[in-house]
Coordinates of C-alpha atoms in Angstrom, one line a residue:
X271 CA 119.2 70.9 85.2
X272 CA 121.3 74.3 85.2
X273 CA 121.3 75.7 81.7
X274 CA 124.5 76.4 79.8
X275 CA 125.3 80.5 79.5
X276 CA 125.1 81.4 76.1
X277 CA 126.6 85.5 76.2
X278 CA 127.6 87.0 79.1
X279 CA 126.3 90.2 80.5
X280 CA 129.0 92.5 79.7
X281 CA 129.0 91.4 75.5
X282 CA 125.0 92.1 75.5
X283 CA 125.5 95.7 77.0
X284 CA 128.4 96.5 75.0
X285 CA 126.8 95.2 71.8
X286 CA 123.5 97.4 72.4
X287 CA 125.0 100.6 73.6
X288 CA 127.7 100.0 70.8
X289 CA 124.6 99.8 68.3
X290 CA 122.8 103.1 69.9
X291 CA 126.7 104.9 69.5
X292 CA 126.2 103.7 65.6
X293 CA 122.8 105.3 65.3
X294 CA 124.1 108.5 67.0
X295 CA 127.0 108.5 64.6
X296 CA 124.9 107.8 61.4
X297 CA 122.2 110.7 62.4
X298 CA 124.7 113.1 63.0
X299 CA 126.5 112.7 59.6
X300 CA 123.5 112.6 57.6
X301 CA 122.4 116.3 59.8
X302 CA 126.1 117.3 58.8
X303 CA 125.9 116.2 55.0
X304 CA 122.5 118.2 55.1
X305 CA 124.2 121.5 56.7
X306 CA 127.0 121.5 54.1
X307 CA 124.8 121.1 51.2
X308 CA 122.5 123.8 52.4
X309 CA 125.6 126.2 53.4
X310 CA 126.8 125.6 49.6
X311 CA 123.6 126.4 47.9
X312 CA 123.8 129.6 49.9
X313 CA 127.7 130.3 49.3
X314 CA 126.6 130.0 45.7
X315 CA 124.0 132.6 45.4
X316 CA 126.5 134.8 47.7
X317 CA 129.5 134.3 46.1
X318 CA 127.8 134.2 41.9
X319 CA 124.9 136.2 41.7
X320 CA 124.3 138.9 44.8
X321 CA 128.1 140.8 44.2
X322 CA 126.9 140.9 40.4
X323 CA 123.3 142.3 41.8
X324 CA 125.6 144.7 43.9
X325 CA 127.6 146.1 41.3
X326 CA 124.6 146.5 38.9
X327 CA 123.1 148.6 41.3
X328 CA 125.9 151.0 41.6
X329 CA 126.7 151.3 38.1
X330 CA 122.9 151.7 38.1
X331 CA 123.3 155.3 40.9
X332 CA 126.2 156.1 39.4
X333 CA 124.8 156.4 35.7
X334 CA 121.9 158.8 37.4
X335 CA 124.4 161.2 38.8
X336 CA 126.2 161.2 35.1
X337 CA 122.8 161.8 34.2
X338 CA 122.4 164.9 36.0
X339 CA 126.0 166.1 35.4
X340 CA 125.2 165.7 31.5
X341 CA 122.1 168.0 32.0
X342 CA 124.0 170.6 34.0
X343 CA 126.6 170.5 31.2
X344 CA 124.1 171.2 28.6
X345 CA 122.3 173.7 30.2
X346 CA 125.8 176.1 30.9
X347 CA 126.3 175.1 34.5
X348 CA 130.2 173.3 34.3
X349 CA 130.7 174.6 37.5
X350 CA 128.3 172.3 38.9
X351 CA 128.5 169.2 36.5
X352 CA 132.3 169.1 37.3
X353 CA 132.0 167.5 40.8
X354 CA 129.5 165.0 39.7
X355 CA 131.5 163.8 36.9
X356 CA 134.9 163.5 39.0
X357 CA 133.0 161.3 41.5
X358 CA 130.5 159.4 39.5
X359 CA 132.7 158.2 36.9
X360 CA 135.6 156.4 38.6
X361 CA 132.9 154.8 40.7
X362 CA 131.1 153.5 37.7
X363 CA 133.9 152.7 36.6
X364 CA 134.9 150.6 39.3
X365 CA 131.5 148.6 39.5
X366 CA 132.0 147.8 35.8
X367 CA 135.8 146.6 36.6
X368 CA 133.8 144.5 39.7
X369 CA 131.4 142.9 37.8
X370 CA 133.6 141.8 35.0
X371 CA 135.2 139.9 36.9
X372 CA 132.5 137.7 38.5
X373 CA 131.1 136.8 35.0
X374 CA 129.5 133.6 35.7
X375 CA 126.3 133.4 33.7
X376 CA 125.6 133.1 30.1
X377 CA 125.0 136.3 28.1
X378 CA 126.5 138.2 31.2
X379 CA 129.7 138.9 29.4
X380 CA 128.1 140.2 26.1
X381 CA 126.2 142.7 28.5
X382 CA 129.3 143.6 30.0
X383 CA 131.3 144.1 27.1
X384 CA 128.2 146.4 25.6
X385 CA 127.8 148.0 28.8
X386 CA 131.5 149.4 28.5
X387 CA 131.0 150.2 25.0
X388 CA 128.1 151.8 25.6
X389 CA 129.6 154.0 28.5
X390 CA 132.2 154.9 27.2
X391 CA 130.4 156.2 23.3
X392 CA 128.6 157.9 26.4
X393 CA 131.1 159.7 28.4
X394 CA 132.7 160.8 25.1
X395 CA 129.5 162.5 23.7
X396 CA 129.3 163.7 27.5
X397 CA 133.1 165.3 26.6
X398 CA 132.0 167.2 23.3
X399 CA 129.4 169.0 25.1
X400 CA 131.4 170.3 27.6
X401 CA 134.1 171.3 25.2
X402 CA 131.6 173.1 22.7
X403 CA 130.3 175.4 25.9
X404 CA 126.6 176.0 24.6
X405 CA 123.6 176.4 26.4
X406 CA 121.5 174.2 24.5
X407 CA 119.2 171.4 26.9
X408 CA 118.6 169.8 23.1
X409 CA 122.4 168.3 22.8
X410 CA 121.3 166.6 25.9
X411 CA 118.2 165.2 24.5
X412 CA 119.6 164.2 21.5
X413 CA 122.5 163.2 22.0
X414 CA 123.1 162.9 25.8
X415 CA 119.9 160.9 27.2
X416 CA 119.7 157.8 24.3
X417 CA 123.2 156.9 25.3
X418 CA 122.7 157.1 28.5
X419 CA 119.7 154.8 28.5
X420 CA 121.8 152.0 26.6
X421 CA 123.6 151.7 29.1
X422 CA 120.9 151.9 31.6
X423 CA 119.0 149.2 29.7
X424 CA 122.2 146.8 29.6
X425 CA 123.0 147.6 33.3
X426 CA 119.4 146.5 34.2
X427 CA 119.6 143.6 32.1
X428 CA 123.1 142.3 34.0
X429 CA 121.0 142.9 37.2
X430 CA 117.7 141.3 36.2
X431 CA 120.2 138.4 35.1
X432 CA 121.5 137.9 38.4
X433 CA 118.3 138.2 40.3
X434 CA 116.6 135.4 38.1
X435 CA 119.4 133.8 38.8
X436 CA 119.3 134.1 42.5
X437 CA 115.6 133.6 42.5
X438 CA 116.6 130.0 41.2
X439 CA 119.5 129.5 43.4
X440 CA 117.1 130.5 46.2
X441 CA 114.4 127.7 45.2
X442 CA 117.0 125.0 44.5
X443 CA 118.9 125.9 48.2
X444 CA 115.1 125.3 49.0
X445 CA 115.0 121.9 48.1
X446 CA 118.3 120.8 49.4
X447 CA 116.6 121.7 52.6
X448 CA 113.6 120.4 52.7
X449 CA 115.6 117.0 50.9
X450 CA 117.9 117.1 53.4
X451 CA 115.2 117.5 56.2
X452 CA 113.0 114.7 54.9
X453 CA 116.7 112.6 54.8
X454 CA 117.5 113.5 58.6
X455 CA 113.7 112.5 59.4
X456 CA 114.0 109.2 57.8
X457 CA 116.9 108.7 59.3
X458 CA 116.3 109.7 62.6
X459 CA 112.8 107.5 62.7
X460 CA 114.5 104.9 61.6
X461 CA 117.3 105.0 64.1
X462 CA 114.9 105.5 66.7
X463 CA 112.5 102.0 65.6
X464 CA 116.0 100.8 65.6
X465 CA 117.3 102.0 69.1
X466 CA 113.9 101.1 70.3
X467 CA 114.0 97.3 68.7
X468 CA 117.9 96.9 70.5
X469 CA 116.4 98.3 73.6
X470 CA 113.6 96.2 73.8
X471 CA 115.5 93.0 73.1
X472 CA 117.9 93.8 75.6
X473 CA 115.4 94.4 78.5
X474 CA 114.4 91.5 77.4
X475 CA 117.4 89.6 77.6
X476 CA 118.2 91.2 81.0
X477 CA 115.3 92.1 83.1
X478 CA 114.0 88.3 82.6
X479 CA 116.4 86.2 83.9
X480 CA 117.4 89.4 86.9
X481 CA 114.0 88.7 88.2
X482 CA 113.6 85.3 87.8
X483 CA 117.2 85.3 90.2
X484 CA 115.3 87.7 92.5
X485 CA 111.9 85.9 92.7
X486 CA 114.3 83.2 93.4
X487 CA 116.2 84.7 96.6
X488 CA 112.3 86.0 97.8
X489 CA 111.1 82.7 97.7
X490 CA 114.2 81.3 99.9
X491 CA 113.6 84.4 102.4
X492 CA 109.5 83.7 102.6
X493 CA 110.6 79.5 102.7
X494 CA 113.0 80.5 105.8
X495 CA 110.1 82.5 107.9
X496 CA 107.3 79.6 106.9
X497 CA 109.2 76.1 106.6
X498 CA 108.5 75.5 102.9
X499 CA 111.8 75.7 101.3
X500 CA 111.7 76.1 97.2
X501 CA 113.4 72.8 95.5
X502 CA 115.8 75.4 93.2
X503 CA 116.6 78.6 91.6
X504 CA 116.6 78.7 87.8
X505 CA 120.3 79.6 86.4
X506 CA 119.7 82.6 84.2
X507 CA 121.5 82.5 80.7
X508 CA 124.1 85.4 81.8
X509 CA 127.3 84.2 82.6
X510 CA 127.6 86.8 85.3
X511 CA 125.0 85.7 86.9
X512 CA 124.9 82.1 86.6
X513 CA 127.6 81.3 90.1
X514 CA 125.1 83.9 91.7
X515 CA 122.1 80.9 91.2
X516 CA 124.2 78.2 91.7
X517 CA 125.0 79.6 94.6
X518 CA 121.4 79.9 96.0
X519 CA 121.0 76.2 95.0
X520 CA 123.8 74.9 97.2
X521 CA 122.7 77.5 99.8
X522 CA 119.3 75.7 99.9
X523 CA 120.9 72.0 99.5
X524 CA 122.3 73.3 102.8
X525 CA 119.6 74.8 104.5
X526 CA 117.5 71.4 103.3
X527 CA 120.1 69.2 104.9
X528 CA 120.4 71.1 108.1
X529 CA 116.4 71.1 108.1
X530 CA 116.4 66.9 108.1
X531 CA 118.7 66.5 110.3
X532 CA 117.4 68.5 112.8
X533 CA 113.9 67.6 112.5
X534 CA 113.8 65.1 114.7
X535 CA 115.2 67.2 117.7
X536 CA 112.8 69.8 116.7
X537 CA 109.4 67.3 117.0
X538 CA 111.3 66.0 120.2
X539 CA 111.2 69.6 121.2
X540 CA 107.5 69.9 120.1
X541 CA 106.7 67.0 122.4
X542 CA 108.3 67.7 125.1
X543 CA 106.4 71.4 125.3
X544 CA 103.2 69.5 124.8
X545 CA 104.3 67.3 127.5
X546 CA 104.7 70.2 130.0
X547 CA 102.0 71.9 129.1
X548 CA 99.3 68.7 129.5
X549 CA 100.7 68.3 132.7
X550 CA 99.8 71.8 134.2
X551 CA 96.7 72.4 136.4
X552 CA 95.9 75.5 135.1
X553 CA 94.4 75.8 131.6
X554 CA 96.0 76.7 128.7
X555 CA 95.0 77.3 125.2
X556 CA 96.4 78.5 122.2
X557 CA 94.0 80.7 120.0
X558 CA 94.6 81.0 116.3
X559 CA 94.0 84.1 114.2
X560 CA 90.0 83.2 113.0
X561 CA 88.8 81.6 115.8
X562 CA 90.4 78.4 115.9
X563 CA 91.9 77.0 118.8
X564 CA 95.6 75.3 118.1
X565 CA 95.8 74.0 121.3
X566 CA 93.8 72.9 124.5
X567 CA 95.1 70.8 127.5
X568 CA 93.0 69.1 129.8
X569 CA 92.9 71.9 132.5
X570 CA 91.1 73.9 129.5
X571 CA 88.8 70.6 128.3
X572 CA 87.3 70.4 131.8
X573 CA 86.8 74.2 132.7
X574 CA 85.7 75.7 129.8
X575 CA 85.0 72.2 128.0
X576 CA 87.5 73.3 124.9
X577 CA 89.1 71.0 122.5
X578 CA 91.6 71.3 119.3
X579 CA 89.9 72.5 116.1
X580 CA 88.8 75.2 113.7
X581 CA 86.2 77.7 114.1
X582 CA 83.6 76.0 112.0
X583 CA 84.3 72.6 113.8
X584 CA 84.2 74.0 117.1
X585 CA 81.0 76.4 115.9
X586 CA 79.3 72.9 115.1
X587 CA 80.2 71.1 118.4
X588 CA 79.0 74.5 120.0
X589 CA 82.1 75.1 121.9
X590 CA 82.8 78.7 122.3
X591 CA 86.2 79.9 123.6
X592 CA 85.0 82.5 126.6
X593 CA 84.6 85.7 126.3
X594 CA 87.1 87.1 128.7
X595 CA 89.8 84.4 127.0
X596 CA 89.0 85.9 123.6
X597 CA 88.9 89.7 125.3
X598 CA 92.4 88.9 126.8
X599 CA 93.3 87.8 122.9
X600 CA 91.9 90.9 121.8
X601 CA 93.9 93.3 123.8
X602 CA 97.3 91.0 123.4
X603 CA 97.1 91.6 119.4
X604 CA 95.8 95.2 119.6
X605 CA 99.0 95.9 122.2
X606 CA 101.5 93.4 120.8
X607 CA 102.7 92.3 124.0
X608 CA 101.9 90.1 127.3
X609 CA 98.1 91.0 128.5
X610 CA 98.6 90.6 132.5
X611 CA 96.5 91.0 135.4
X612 CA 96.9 93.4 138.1
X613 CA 95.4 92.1 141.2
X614 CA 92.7 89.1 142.2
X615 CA 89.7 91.7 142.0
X616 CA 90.3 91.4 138.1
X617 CA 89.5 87.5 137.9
X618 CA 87.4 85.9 135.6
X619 CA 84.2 85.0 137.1
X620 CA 83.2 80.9 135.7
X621 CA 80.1 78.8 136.3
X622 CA 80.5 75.5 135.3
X623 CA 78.9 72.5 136.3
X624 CA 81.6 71.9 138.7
X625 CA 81.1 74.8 140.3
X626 CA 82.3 78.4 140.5
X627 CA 85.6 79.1 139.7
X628 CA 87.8 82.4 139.2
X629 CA 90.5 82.8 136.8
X630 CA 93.4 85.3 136.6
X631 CA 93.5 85.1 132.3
X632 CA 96.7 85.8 130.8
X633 CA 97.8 86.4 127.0
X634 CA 100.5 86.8 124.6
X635 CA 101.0 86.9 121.1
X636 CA 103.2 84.4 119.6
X637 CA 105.5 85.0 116.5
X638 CA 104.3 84.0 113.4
X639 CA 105.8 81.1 112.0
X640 CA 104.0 79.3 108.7
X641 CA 100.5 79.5 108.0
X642 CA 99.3 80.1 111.6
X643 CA 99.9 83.9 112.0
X644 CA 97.7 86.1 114.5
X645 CA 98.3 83.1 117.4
X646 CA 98.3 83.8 121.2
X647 CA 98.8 82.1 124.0
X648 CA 96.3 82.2 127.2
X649 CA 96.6 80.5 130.5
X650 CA 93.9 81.2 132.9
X651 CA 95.0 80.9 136.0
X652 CA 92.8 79.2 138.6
X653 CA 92.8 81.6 141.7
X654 CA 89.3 80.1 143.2
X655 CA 91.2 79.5 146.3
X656 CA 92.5 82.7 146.8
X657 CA 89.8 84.4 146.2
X658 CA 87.5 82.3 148.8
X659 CA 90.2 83.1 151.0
X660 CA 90.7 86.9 150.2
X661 CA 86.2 86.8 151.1
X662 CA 86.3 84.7 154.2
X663 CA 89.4 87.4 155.4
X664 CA 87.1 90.0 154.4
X665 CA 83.5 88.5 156.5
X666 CA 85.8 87.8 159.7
X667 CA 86.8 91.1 159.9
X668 CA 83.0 92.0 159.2
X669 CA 81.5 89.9 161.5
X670 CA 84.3 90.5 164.1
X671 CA 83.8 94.2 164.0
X672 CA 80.4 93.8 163.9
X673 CA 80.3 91.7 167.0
X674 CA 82.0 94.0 168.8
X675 CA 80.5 97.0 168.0
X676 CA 77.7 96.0 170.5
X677 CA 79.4 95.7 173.7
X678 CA 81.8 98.2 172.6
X679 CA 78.6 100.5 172.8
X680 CA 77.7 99.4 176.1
X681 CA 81.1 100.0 177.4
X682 CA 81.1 103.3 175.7
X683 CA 77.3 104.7 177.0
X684 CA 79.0 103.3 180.6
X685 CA 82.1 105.7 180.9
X686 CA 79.9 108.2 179.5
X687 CA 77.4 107.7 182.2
X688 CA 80.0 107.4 185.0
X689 CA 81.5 111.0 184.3
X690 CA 77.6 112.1 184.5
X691 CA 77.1 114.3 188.2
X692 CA 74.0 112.4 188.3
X693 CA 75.8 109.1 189.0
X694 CA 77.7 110.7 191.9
X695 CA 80.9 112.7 192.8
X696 CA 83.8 110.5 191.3
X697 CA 87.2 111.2 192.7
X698 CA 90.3 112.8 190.9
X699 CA 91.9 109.4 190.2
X700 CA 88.5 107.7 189.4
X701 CA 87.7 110.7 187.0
X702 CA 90.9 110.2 185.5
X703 CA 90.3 106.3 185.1
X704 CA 86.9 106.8 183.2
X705 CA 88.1 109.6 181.3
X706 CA 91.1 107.4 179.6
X707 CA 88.5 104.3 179.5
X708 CA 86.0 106.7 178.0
X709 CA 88.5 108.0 175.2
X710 CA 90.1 104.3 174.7
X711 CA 86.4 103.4 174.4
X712 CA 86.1 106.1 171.6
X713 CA 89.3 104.8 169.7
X714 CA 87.9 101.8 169.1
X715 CA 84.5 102.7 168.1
X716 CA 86.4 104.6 165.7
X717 CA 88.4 101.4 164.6
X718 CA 85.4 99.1 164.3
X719 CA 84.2 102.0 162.0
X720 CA 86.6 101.8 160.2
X721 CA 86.8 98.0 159.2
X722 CA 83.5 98.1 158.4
X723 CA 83.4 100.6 156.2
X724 CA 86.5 99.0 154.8
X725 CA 84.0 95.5 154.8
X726 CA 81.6 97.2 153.2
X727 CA 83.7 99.2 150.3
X728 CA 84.8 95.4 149.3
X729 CA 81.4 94.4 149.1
X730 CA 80.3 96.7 147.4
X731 CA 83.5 96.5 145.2
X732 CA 84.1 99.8 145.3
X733 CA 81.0 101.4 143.4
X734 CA 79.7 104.7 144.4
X735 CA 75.8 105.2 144.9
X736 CA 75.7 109.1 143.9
X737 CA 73.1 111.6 144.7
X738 CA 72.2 115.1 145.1
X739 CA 73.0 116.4 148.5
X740 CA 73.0 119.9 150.5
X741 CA 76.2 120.3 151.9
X742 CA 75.2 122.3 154.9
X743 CA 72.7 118.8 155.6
X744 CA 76.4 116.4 155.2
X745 CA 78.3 118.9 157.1
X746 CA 75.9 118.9 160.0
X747 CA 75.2 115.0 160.4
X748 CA 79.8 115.0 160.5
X749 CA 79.4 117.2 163.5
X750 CA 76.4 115.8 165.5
X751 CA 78.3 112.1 165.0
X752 CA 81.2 113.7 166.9
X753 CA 79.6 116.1 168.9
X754 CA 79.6 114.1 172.3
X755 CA 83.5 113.1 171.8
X756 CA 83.8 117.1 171.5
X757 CA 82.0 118.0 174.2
X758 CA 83.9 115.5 176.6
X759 CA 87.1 117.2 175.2
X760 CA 85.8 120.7 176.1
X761 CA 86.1 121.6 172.4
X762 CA 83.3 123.6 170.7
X763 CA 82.4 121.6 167.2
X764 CA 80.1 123.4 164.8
X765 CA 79.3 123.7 161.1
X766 CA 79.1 126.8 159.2
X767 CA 77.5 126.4 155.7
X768 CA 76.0 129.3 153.7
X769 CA 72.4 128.6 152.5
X770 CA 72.6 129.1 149.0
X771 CA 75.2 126.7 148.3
X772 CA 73.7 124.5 145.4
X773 CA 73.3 120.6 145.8
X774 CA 76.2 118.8 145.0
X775 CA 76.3 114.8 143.2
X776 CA 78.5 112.4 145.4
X777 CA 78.3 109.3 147.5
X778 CA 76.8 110.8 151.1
X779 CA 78.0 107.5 153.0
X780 CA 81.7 107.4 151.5
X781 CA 82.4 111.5 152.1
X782 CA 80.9 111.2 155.3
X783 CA 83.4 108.3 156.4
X784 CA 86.3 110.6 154.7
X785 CA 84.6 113.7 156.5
X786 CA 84.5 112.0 159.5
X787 CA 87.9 110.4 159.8
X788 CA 88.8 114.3 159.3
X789 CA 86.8 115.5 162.2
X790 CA 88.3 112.4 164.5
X791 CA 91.7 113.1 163.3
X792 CA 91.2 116.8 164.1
X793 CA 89.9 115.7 167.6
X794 CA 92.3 113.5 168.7
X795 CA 94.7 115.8 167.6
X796 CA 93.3 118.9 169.4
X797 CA 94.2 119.8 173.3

């Protein structure tokens, strides 16, 4: 009973693929929550710490060119101080201005507020030795240089500040990574086991019930070709694909239908051919694909003693299909069309205890329908008759040459003998008598030769009896057969052979006919 379609096609697909657009969705926001956090941790040591690190530094150069100024200064060189101090200080200056602004860590502002106090005790002690104008390097170790390494010593404490501070910044931005990269795995594993779980449920929801309708159409297409028609075609549980089964089922209620009814004209057909063929004289046989033999009718049962059966059952009655019958099969399969004969000398030679027959066998495969596959169809066609007749045609012409090839000789030796001065002086007209007798008489020796070499070739069936032969040897027994012929005619007939030629390997009786007929042509030919 057909099943009730519980989701259609359509709703599965769209549910799965709508799950896998989830999973895309959900990976690609926790990758994007990841990003952000990491681009923040960064922004942070940028923005807080590495301008602080920055400014340090410059305050830090700076401070060493004040350094040297202060130094030049105490030692009597303004001249050369004065530069330095009218670039140095606005620049320090500025980095100071910088990094009070970006106080974000605790204790930086204290250091800032004593690095400007410092500086500027600094730049005023810097001031009174220039003004007092002595040349005296201790004002600048004793008054100069401690100053100026306070504020070195608070400048490098903003800067180690910041760079502990970016150090830590650096090692939490760190772990937001490698968080956020074990998050995204997770994630992404888990959206994979889950893609692969919706996948795997649809396939299976889908492929099962596709093939079962496909293994379902097969079976109707192989029921067609052998007869056996499945009883139905499961419905799947797809709503799509449900009509397509129900479908196939009231195809095949069809097909079943139109099967009964025509059954019976169909076994009336069968009878009928077996019918036609019982009542044929010749025997025909039907020869399945080991051996067996479908079908035998009772031409075949009494020439070749065949019956109905399989090859074991007709291996233990010891009845063998013939071998020609079975070559014929052979060569119908191998070809894959009719196997006929070309002419009566191709017959199938038969004793039986009848008697000797000949057959003309002829086979061809039949298409395969059901279990019997590999048949063929041979009727041996019973052609004794003709055959008898074809050799009695052949020994009347035989004998009839023969029997007159003896007074044809007489005749012949007689005109030859006449035209002989020994005989006596013949007149014009009688010499021209003998002379036509004498070359009629020639003719048809010639002729008689002729049908019985022809007798003989078909006794011999056409085989050739080769051996090794001197061709100057063949040449010369052509020309001393037609020498007297020749001589009557007044022609000179001669062979011309050189020595050395080697033996050759043919038949000396057939080239000697085809020589011959050559010479005779030649002669008859020739003024």
């Amino acid at each position: 009973m057909p099943s009730t379609p519980v989701a259609s096609l359509r709703a599965r697909l769209t549910l799965g693929l709508g799950a896998l657009a989830g999973l895309v969705l959900v990976v690609s926001i926790v990758a994007l929550v990841a990003l952000t956090r990491l681009g923040g941790a960064v922004g942070t040591i940028l923005q807080e710490n590495y301008t602080s690190v920055v400014a340090a530094t410059a305050m830090h150069e700076s401070l060493e060119r004040l350094d040297d100024a202060a130094l030049l200064l105490a030692t009597g060189q303004p001249a050369l101080a004065g530069p330095l101090l009218d670039r140095h200080r606005p620049l320090f200056a500025a980095a100071l201005e910088r990094e009070a602004a970006i106080v974000t860590l605790p204790g930086e502002g204290a250091l800032v507020e004593r690095v400007r106090g410092d500086y500027a005790e600094y730049v005023a002690a810097t001031d009174r030795v220039a003004r007092a104008g002595r040349r005296d390097a201790g004002d600048y170790f004793a008054e100069l240089l401690p100053r100026s390494d306070r504020v070195r010593a608070s400048v490098q404490a903003i800067r180690a500040l910041n760079q502990t501070a970016m150090e830590a910044a650096d090692q939490r931005a760190r772990r937001v990574a490698h968080d956020a990269a074990r998050a995204a795995l997770a994630v992404a594993v888990a959206a994979a086991l889950l893609a692969a779980t919706i996948a795997l449920r649809l396939s299976r929801s889908i492929v099962p019930p596709v093939a079962a309708l496909r293994d379902g159409a097969v079976r109707i297409g192989e029921g067609l070709a052998s007869g056996d028609l499945p009883d139905s075609v499961p419905v799947p549980p797809l709503a799509e694909l449900a009509p397509l089964a129900e479908s196939l089922n009231a195809l095949l209620a069809r097909l079943r239908a139109y099967r009964e009814s025509s059954l019976g004209e169909l076994l009336a057909a069968q009878d009928l051919a077996r019918s036609t063929i019982a009542c044929l004289l010749d025997p025909v046989v039907v020869v399945g694909a080991e051996g067996s033999v479908l079908l035998a009718n009772e031409a075949a049962e009494r020439a070749f003693g065949l019956r109905e059966g399989t090859a074991a059952e007709l291996l233990a009655a010891a009845i063998a299909v013939p071998d020609p019958l079975l070559a014929a099969v052979a060569d119908a399969r191998r070809l894959g069309h009719p196997v006929l004969p070309g002419s009566l000398a191709q017959a199938m030679h038969h004793v039986s205890p009848a008697g000797e027959r000949f057959f003309l066998v002829r086979a061809a495969p039949l298409p395969d329908r059901g279990p019997d596959r590999g048949r063929c169809l041979v009727v041996a066609q019973d052609v004794t008759r003709f055959r008898r007749i074809d050799e009695l045609k052949s020994n009347v012409v035989a004998t009839v040459s023969h029997e007159f090839k003896t007074p044809l000789t007489s005749l012949r030796m007689a005109t030859h003998l006449l035209l002989e001065p020994a005989i006596g002086p013949l007149s014009d007209s009688q010499r021209e008598l003998v002379t036509t007798a004498r070359d009629d008489t020639e003719r048809l020796r010639l002729l008689v030769e002729k049908f019985l070499d022809l007798a003989r070739i078909e006794a011999e069936a056409g085989e050739m009896v080769r051996t090794a032969v001197l061709p100057r040897h063949l040449l010369a027994s052509v020309v001393e057969g037609h020498r007297t012929v020749a001589a009557a005619r007044s022609i000179a007939l001669s062979s011309r052979a050189p020595d050395d030629l080697p033996s050759v390997w043919l038949d000396p009786d057939k080239m000697a006919m085809a020589l011959s007929n050559l010479v005779a042509n030649a002669l008859q030919h020739s003024a």
